[in-house]
Short mmCIF file of C-alpha atoms in Angstrom, two decimals:
data_model
loop_
_atom_site.label_atom_id
_atom_site.label_comp_id
_atom_site.label_asym_id
_atom_site.label_seq_id
_atom_site.Cartn_x
_atom_site.Cartn_y
_atom_site.Cartn_z
CA MET K 10 0.02 -0.10 0.05
CA LYS K 11 1.38 3.37 -1.05
CA ASN K 12 -1.43 5.68 -0.36
CA LEU K 13 -3.65 5.75 2.41
CA LEU K 14 -6.92 7.94 2.97
CA VAL K 15 -7.29 8.98 6.84
CA THR K 16 -10.51 10.54 7.96
CA GLY K 17 -13.32 10.35 10.41
CA TYR K 18 -15.27 12.41 12.73
CA ARG K 19 -15.43 16.19 12.81
CA ALA K 20 -14.53 17.60 15.85
CA HIS K 21 -18.08 18.63 16.89
CA GLU K 22 -19.25 15.29 16.28
CA LEU K 23 -17.05 14.22 19.23
CA ASN K 24 -18.00 17.27 21.30
CA ILE K 25 -14.57 18.63 20.87
CA PHE K 26 -14.55 22.49 20.39
CA ASP K 27 -10.87 23.56 20.66
CA GLN K 28 -7.31 22.27 20.32
CA LYS K 29 -6.95 22.00 24.26
CA HIS K 30 -9.21 18.92 24.57
CA LYS K 31 -7.44 16.16 26.43
CA GLY K 32 -8.93 13.49 24.00
CA ILE K 33 -7.11 14.72 20.91
CA PRO K 34 -3.67 13.14 21.79
CA TYR K 35 -5.29 9.73 22.32
CA ILE K 36 -7.13 9.96 18.96
CA GLN K 37 -3.59 10.72 17.57
CA LYS K 38 -1.83 7.84 19.26
CA ALA K 39 -4.58 5.57 18.16
CA ILE K 40 -4.15 6.66 14.48
CA ASN K 41 -0.31 6.26 14.89
CA ARG K 42 -0.52 2.96 16.20
CA LYS K 43 -2.40 1.77 12.91
CA LEU K 44 -0.19 3.83 10.63
CA ILE K 45 3.37 2.85 11.92
CA PRO K 46 3.24 -0.68 10.70
CA LEU K 47 1.75 0.56 7.46
CA ILE K 48 4.64 3.08 7.13
CA GLU K 49 7.27 0.45 7.94
CA ASP K 50 5.74 -1.74 5.11
CA GLY K 51 6.25 1.23 2.43
CA LEU K 52 3.38 3.49 2.92
CA GLU K 53 4.31 6.84 1.36
CA TRP K 54 1.32 9.11 1.49
CA ILE K 55 -1.47 9.98 3.99
CA ILE K 56 -4.19 11.96 2.34
CA THR K 57 -7.03 13.72 4.19
CA PRO K 58 -10.05 15.75 3.07
CA GLY K 59 -8.79 18.50 5.65
CA GLN K 60 -11.85 18.89 7.78
CA TYR K 61 -11.59 20.16 11.23
CA GLY K 62 -11.32 17.20 13.30
CA VAL K 63 -9.74 13.64 12.75
CA ASP K 64 -8.45 15.00 9.29
CA LEU K 65 -6.40 17.65 10.65
CA TRP K 66 -5.32 15.89 13.84
CA THR K 67 -4.07 13.20 11.60
CA CYS K 68 -2.05 15.54 9.53
CA GLU K 69 -0.52 17.01 12.67
CA ALA K 70 0.49 13.36 13.87
CA VAL K 71 1.75 12.50 10.56
CA ILE K 72 3.95 15.85 10.54
CA SER K 73 5.43 14.47 13.82
CA LEU K 74 5.95 11.00 12.38
CA LYS K 75 7.99 12.45 9.55
CA GLU K 76 10.85 13.04 12.05
CA GLN K 77 11.16 9.29 12.21
CA TYR K 78 10.05 8.53 8.72
CA PRO K 79 11.53 11.15 6.45
CA HIS K 80 9.96 9.49 3.38
CA LEU K 81 6.26 9.94 4.60
CA LYS K 82 4.28 12.66 2.86
CA CYS K 83 1.24 14.22 3.84
CA SER K 84 -1.56 15.81 1.62
CA ILE K 85 -4.84 17.65 2.16
CA ILE K 86 -7.31 17.53 -0.70
CA THR K 87 -10.39 19.70 -0.08
CA ALA K 88 -13.78 19.59 -1.83
CA PHE K 89 -13.67 23.28 -2.72
CA LEU K 90 -11.36 26.53 -2.30
CA ASN K 91 -11.42 28.11 0.96
CA GLN K 92 -13.13 25.59 3.04
CA GLU K 93 -12.07 27.34 6.16
CA GLU K 94 -13.65 30.54 5.27
CA LYS K 95 -16.43 30.48 7.83
CA TRP K 96 -14.50 28.68 10.53
CA LYS K 97 -13.52 30.56 13.80
CA GLU K 98 -10.36 32.46 13.83
CA ASP K 99 -8.57 30.18 16.19
CA LYS K 100 -9.49 27.22 13.87
CA LYS K 101 -8.51 29.13 10.72
CA GLU K 102 -5.03 29.68 12.41
CA TYR K 103 -4.62 26.07 13.24
CA TYR K 104 -5.76 25.01 9.65
CA ASN K 105 -3.15 27.42 8.20
CA GLN K 106 -0.46 26.11 10.21
CA ILE K 107 -0.98 22.48 9.18
CA LEU K 108 -1.35 23.65 5.58
CA ARG K 109 2.18 25.23 5.79
CA SER K 110 3.66 21.71 6.95
CA VAL K 111 1.85 19.45 4.38
CA ASP K 112 3.71 18.23 1.23
CA TYR K 113 0.55 18.88 -0.95
CA TYR K 114 -2.49 20.98 -0.87
CA GLY K 115 -5.30 20.86 -3.47
CA ALA K 116 -9.12 21.40 -3.88
CA VAL K 117 -11.12 19.23 -6.30
CA SER K 118 -13.44 22.15 -7.16
CA LYS K 119 -11.37 25.31 -8.00
CA GLN K 120 -14.24 27.50 -6.76
CA PRO K 121 -15.88 28.19 -3.33
CA TYR K 122 -18.61 25.99 -2.22
CA SER K 123 -21.58 25.68 -4.57
CA GLY K 124 -23.10 22.36 -3.82
CA ILE K 125 -22.97 18.87 -2.41
CA TRP K 126 -21.61 17.62 -5.62
CA GLN K 127 -18.31 18.99 -4.57
CA PHE K 128 -18.16 16.70 -1.62
CA THR K 129 -19.12 13.63 -3.79
CA ALA K 130 -16.34 14.55 -6.32
CA ARG K 131 -13.84 14.99 -3.59
CA ASP K 132 -14.88 11.64 -2.06
CA ASP K 133 -14.69 9.77 -5.34
CA LEU K 134 -11.25 11.16 -6.17
CA LEU K 135 -9.78 10.31 -2.73
CA LEU K 136 -10.96 6.81 -3.02
CA ARG K 137 -9.89 6.42 -6.43
CA LYS K 138 -6.41 7.69 -5.64
CA THR K 139 -5.76 5.64 -2.55
CA ASP K 140 -5.17 1.98 -1.92
CA GLY K 141 -7.08 2.00 1.41
CA ILE K 142 -8.73 3.97 4.12
CA LEU K 143 -8.02 4.30 7.85
CA LEU K 144 -11.42 5.61 9.26
CA VAL K 145 -11.97 6.81 12.74
CA TYR K 146 -15.59 5.66 13.17
CA ASP K 147 -17.65 3.79 15.91
CA GLU K 148 -20.99 2.82 14.52
CA ASP K 149 -21.97 1.70 18.12
CA ALA K 150 -21.44 5.29 19.47
CA GLY K 151 -23.94 6.64 16.89
CA GLU K 152 -23.88 7.67 13.26
CA GLY K 153 -21.71 10.36 11.94
CA SER K 154 -20.41 11.83 8.86
CA PRO K 155 -17.86 9.17 8.57
CA LYS K 156 -20.44 6.73 7.74
CA PHE K 157 -20.69 7.82 4.05
CA PHE K 158 -16.88 6.94 3.57
CA LYS K 159 -17.25 3.56 5.42
CA ASP K 160 -20.20 2.58 2.92
CA LYS K 161 -18.26 3.59 -0.20
CA ALA K 162 -14.92 2.10 1.10
CA LEU K 163 -16.69 -1.13 1.91
CA LYS K 164 -18.18 -1.17 -1.43
CA LYS K 165 -15.01 -0.73 -3.10
CA GLN K 166 -13.28 -3.27 -1.10
CA GLN K 167 -15.77 -5.82 -2.39
CA LEU K 168 -14.97 -4.71 -5.79
CA ASP K 169 -11.24 -4.55 -6.07
CA GLY K 170 -9.79 -5.31 -2.45
CA TYR K 171 -9.66 -1.81 -1.08
CA VAL K 172 -8.14 -1.87 2.30
CA TYR K 173 -10.36 -0.86 5.09
CA ILE K 174 -9.08 -0.16 8.59
CA ASN K 175 -10.92 1.13 11.42
CA VAL K 176 -10.32 3.11 14.67
CA ASN K 177 -13.01 2.74 17.08
CA SER K 178 -13.85 4.28 20.63
CA GLU K 179 -12.40 1.11 22.29
CA ASP K 180 -9.00 1.55 20.26
CA ILE K 181 -8.98 5.14 21.71
CA GLN K 182 -10.03 4.28 25.34
CA SER K 183 -7.54 1.43 25.44
CA ILE K 184 -4.67 3.94 24.62
CA ALA K 185 -6.13 6.47 27.02
CA ASP K 186 -6.08 3.63 29.73
CA GLU K 187 -2.52 2.94 28.95
CA TYR K 188 -1.41 6.26 29.39
CA ASP K 189 -3.30 7.00 32.48
CA GLU K 190 -1.65 3.99 34.04
CA PHE K 191 1.90 5.51 33.33
CA ILE K 192 0.96 8.83 34.79
CA ILE K 193 0.16 7.51 38.19
#
């Protein structure tokens, strides 16, 4: 596997409203735990849609991993230009900081938001250009935006062996439990 799509919940779907939330590092560690064996097996690109939440936390984690794995590249491919336009100022600053550190940024539609078709075009492109997906999603915790990626990825898996990797709440909780044990 050379190219991996990583996405999942938007921050608000997890009731996370700022970068200081104590759950973010555990989510990043759970993602890293799944990524490292893939990187060591030859994974070259991590690609995200760049939404505020799992996508950007993944980028941040990958940027840190690049110190240990300098061949690793990170990309954000958005559905349309200026997706952050209506975000709060602190989220815009965080996004722009991440954009400065990724290896590639692009927008599928070269115009501002004009319709749901832009998300469909983005999702189709991301699934077409990657060999698999790492999805932070837990259906048992309730449906959310990642469900659409899960459905598409599982269909693609049946058609051509697309790799589906999941990070769920149990994965994240076990990491939180591990680290809490070391703190005490």
